[in-house]
């Protein structure tokens, strides 16, 4: 990795938590300078503008979530157990190396839906990727006779994702962790009943 690539990676690592907590609009150049200890010229010498940093920060945060999920899925064998990893991780995300500020997909989707087309597209692409991954697991589970043959993989995948993201949103808004636990138990039941 060249010095320029290391500097760029450093900027992303230091600003990603800020973008995830404060959002695009709430993150200022001064926030980025303070987090990195670099000058405006150093930051914008490596990135075109704030948008460029924000897009890279989203990708970084999403990779952190994906790494946690993959690591946990590698510890289980069945497709049912793999689906249950989502509730395990999202119910207890403070116990995992999750991005500061919570789920980057939810955070970005809420802020960028009407204000930032590029970030909105990244969040939408992340949801589609997640849905397709869950659909494939359900299809494989059906093929392995783990799930009922009449299971609709896309419907179940969308329900799981929407319910998880809704649980995260409700918990963040109310500060009540027991709400997230209760909602995750509902998803667990859904997965067990497939």
Short mmCIF file of C-alpha atoms in Angstrom, two decimals:
data_model
loop_
_atom_site.label_atom_id
_atom_site.label_comp_id
_atom_site.label_asym_id
_atom_site.label_seq_id
_atom_site.Cartn_x
_atom_site.Cartn_y
_atom_site.Cartn_z
CA UNK A 1 0.00 0.00 0.00
CA UNK A 2 1.44 3.38 -1.01
CA UNK A 3 1.69 6.31 1.38
CA UNK A 4 -1.24 8.01 -0.40
CA UNK A 5 -3.37 4.86 -0.06
CA UNK A 6 -2.48 4.59 3.64
CA UNK A 7 -3.40 8.24 4.19
CA UNK A 8 -6.69 7.78 2.38
CA UNK A 9 -7.46 4.67 4.45
CA UNK A 10 -6.54 6.57 7.64
CA UNK A 11 -8.95 9.39 6.75
CA UNK A 12 -11.75 6.91 6.09
CA UNK A 13 -11.14 4.97 9.32
CA UNK A 14 -11.12 8.15 11.41
CA UNK A 15 -14.14 9.81 9.77
CA UNK A 16 -16.37 6.76 9.26
CA UNK A 17 -17.64 6.74 12.88
CA UNK A 18 -18.46 10.44 12.66
CA UNK A 19 -20.42 10.09 9.42
CA UNK A 20 -22.27 7.10 10.89
CA UNK A 21 -23.23 9.00 14.06
CA UNK A 22 -23.75 12.54 12.77
CA UNK A 23 -24.76 11.78 9.20
CA UNK A 24 -23.60 13.49 6.05
CA UNK A 25 -25.17 16.87 6.77
CA UNK A 26 -24.08 16.85 10.41
CA UNK A 27 -20.43 16.04 9.70
CA UNK A 28 -18.38 19.15 9.08
CA UNK A 29 -14.93 19.64 7.61
CA UNK A 30 -13.82 20.65 11.11
CA UNK A 31 -15.06 17.27 12.40
CA UNK A 32 -12.95 15.55 9.77
CA UNK A 33 -9.91 17.70 10.58
CA UNK A 34 -10.29 17.07 14.30
CA UNK A 35 -10.71 13.31 13.85
CA UNK A 36 -7.72 12.92 11.56
CA UNK A 37 -5.40 15.66 12.79
CA UNK A 38 -4.87 16.52 9.13
CA UNK A 39 -5.36 19.81 7.33
CA UNK A 40 -8.15 20.57 4.88
CA UNK A 41 -5.56 20.35 2.10
CA UNK A 42 -4.44 16.91 3.24
CA UNK A 43 -8.00 15.61 3.34
CA UNK A 44 -9.02 17.10 0.02
CA UNK A 45 -5.68 16.14 -1.50
CA UNK A 46 -6.82 12.55 -1.08
CA UNK A 47 -10.55 12.99 -1.73
CA UNK A 48 -12.36 15.17 -4.25
CA UNK A 49 -14.77 16.58 -1.66
CA UNK A 50 -16.88 15.76 1.40
CA UNK A 51 -19.15 13.55 -0.73
CA UNK A 52 -16.17 11.43 -1.72
CA UNK A 53 -15.17 10.97 1.94
CA UNK A 54 -18.77 10.18 2.97
CA UNK A 55 -19.16 7.52 0.26
CA UNK A 56 -15.90 5.87 1.27
CA UNK A 57 -16.91 6.06 4.96
CA UNK A 58 -20.23 4.33 4.18
CA UNK A 59 -18.39 1.53 2.36
CA UNK A 60 -15.99 1.16 5.29
CA UNK A 61 -18.82 0.96 7.84
CA UNK A 62 -20.77 -1.52 5.71
CA UNK A 63 -17.69 -3.75 5.39
CA UNK A 64 -17.38 -3.78 9.19
CA UNK A 65 -20.96 -5.03 9.53
CA UNK A 66 -20.48 -7.59 6.77
CA UNK A 67 -17.28 -8.87 8.42
CA UNK A 68 -19.09 -9.40 11.74
CA UNK A 69 -21.93 -11.29 10.04
CA UNK A 70 -19.55 -13.45 7.99
CA UNK A 71 -17.42 -14.27 11.03
CA UNK A 72 -20.45 -15.34 13.05
CA UNK A 73 -21.92 -17.35 10.16
CA UNK A 74 -18.65 -19.24 9.82
CA UNK A 75 -19.24 -20.67 13.32
CA UNK A 76 -22.55 -22.37 12.46
CA UNK A 77 -23.54 -25.11 10.02
CA UNK A 78 -27.21 -25.01 9.02
CA UNK A 79 -28.95 -22.33 7.00
CA UNK A 80 -31.40 -21.81 9.87
CA UNK A 81 -28.47 -21.13 12.21
CA UNK A 82 -26.97 -18.77 9.63
CA UNK A 83 -30.22 -16.77 9.46
CA UNK A 84 -30.33 -16.65 13.25
CA UNK A 85 -26.92 -14.97 13.20
CA UNK A 86 -28.67 -11.78 12.10
CA UNK A 87 -30.80 -11.61 15.21
CA UNK A 88 -27.87 -12.59 17.42
CA UNK A 89 -25.68 -9.83 16.01
CA UNK A 90 -28.30 -7.09 15.79
CA UNK A 91 -29.70 -7.87 19.23
CA UNK A 92 -26.23 -7.68 20.76
CA UNK A 93 -24.37 -5.40 18.38
CA UNK A 94 -22.62 -3.59 21.24
CA UNK A 95 -20.78 -6.87 21.88
CA UNK A 96 -19.43 -6.98 18.32
CA UNK A 97 -17.02 -4.66 16.48
CA UNK A 98 -19.95 -2.86 14.86
CA UNK A 99 -19.48 0.67 13.51
CA UNK A 100 -19.94 3.41 16.10
CA UNK A 101 -23.45 4.81 15.75
CA UNK A 102 -25.14 1.54 14.82
CA UNK A 103 -26.35 0.24 11.49
CA UNK A 104 -24.87 2.32 8.64
CA UNK A 105 -27.59 1.20 6.23
CA UNK A 106 -30.38 2.48 8.46
CA UNK A 107 -28.52 5.67 9.38
CA UNK A 108 -27.71 6.49 5.78
CA UNK A 109 -31.11 5.49 4.39
CA UNK A 110 -32.94 7.77 6.79
CA UNK A 111 -30.74 10.77 6.09
CA UNK A 112 -30.05 10.34 2.39
CA UNK A 113 -33.44 9.24 1.07
CA UNK A 114 -34.38 12.77 -0.05
CA UNK A 115 -31.09 14.63 0.24
CA UNK A 116 -28.15 12.72 -1.20
CA UNK A 117 -28.75 10.53 -4.27
CA UNK A 118 -25.32 8.84 -4.22
CA UNK A 119 -25.57 7.85 -0.55
CA UNK A 120 -29.18 6.78 -1.08
CA UNK A 121 -28.04 4.49 -3.91
CA UNK A 122 -25.31 2.97 -1.72
CA UNK A 123 -27.84 2.29 1.06
CA UNK A 124 -30.34 0.84 -1.44
CA UNK A 125 -27.64 -1.35 -2.99
CA UNK A 126 -26.71 -2.59 0.50
CA UNK A 127 -30.33 -3.58 1.18
CA UNK A 128 -30.58 -5.39 -2.17
CA UNK A 129 -27.29 -7.21 -1.52
CA UNK A 130 -28.50 -8.22 1.96
CA UNK A 131 -31.85 -9.39 0.58
CA UNK A 132 -30.21 -11.46 -2.15
CA UNK A 133 -27.84 -13.04 0.37
CA UNK A 134 -30.74 -14.03 2.64
CA UNK A 135 -32.79 -15.28 -0.34
CA UNK A 136 -29.90 -17.56 -1.38
CA UNK A 137 -29.60 -18.94 2.16
CA UNK A 138 -33.34 -19.67 2.28
CA UNK A 139 -33.24 -21.32 -1.15
CA UNK A 140 -30.33 -23.51 -0.02
CA UNK A 141 -32.21 -24.28 3.19
CA UNK A 142 -35.24 -25.36 1.16
CA UNK A 143 -33.01 -27.55 -1.02
CA UNK A 144 -31.55 -29.13 2.16
CA UNK A 145 -35.04 -29.72 3.58
CA UNK A 146 -34.37 -27.32 6.45
CA UNK A 147 -37.24 -25.05 5.41
CA UNK A 148 -40.70 -25.82 4.03
CA UNK A 149 -40.83 -26.14 0.25
CA UNK A 150 -43.59 -23.51 0.01
CA UNK A 151 -41.46 -20.83 1.72
CA UNK A 152 -41.26 -17.61 -0.31
CA UNK A 153 -37.56 -16.68 0.02
CA UNK A 154 -37.92 -13.07 -1.09
CA UNK A 155 -40.89 -12.37 1.19
CA UNK A 156 -39.11 -13.89 4.19
CA UNK A 157 -35.85 -12.06 3.39
CA UNK A 158 -37.58 -8.70 3.11
CA UNK A 159 -39.54 -9.35 6.30
CA UNK A 160 -36.38 -10.23 8.22
CA UNK A 161 -34.49 -7.17 6.96
CA UNK A 162 -37.37 -4.73 7.48
CA UNK A 163 -38.03 -6.07 10.96
CA UNK A 164 -34.35 -5.88 11.98
CA UNK A 165 -33.98 -2.34 10.66
CA UNK A 166 -37.27 -1.36 12.30
CA UNK A 167 -36.07 -2.80 15.60
CA UNK A 168 -32.84 -0.82 15.38
CA UNK A 169 -34.77 2.37 14.59
CA UNK A 170 -37.30 1.89 17.40
CA UNK A 171 -34.54 1.12 19.88
CA UNK A 172 -32.50 4.16 18.85
CA UNK A 173 -35.54 6.43 19.10
CA UNK A 174 -36.77 5.18 22.45
CA UNK A 175 -33.52 4.05 24.05
CA UNK A 176 -35.30 0.87 25.17
CA UNK A 177 -33.09 -2.15 24.56
CA UNK A 178 -35.88 -4.49 25.65
CA UNK A 179 -37.86 -3.41 22.55
CA UNK A 180 -35.02 -4.62 20.31
CA UNK A 181 -34.84 -7.92 22.23
CA UNK A 182 -38.60 -8.45 21.90
CA UNK A 183 -38.57 -7.76 18.17
CA UNK A 184 -35.57 -10.04 17.61
CA UNK A 185 -37.43 -12.84 19.39
CA UNK A 186 -40.22 -12.41 16.82
CA UNK A 187 -37.71 -12.80 14.01
CA UNK A 188 -36.25 -15.87 15.70
CA UNK A 189 -39.75 -17.40 15.80
CA UNK A 190 -40.26 -16.60 12.12
CA UNK A 191 -36.97 -18.31 11.24
CA UNK A 192 -37.72 -21.35 13.41
CA UNK A 193 -41.16 -21.70 11.77
CA UNK A 194 -39.84 -21.72 8.19
#
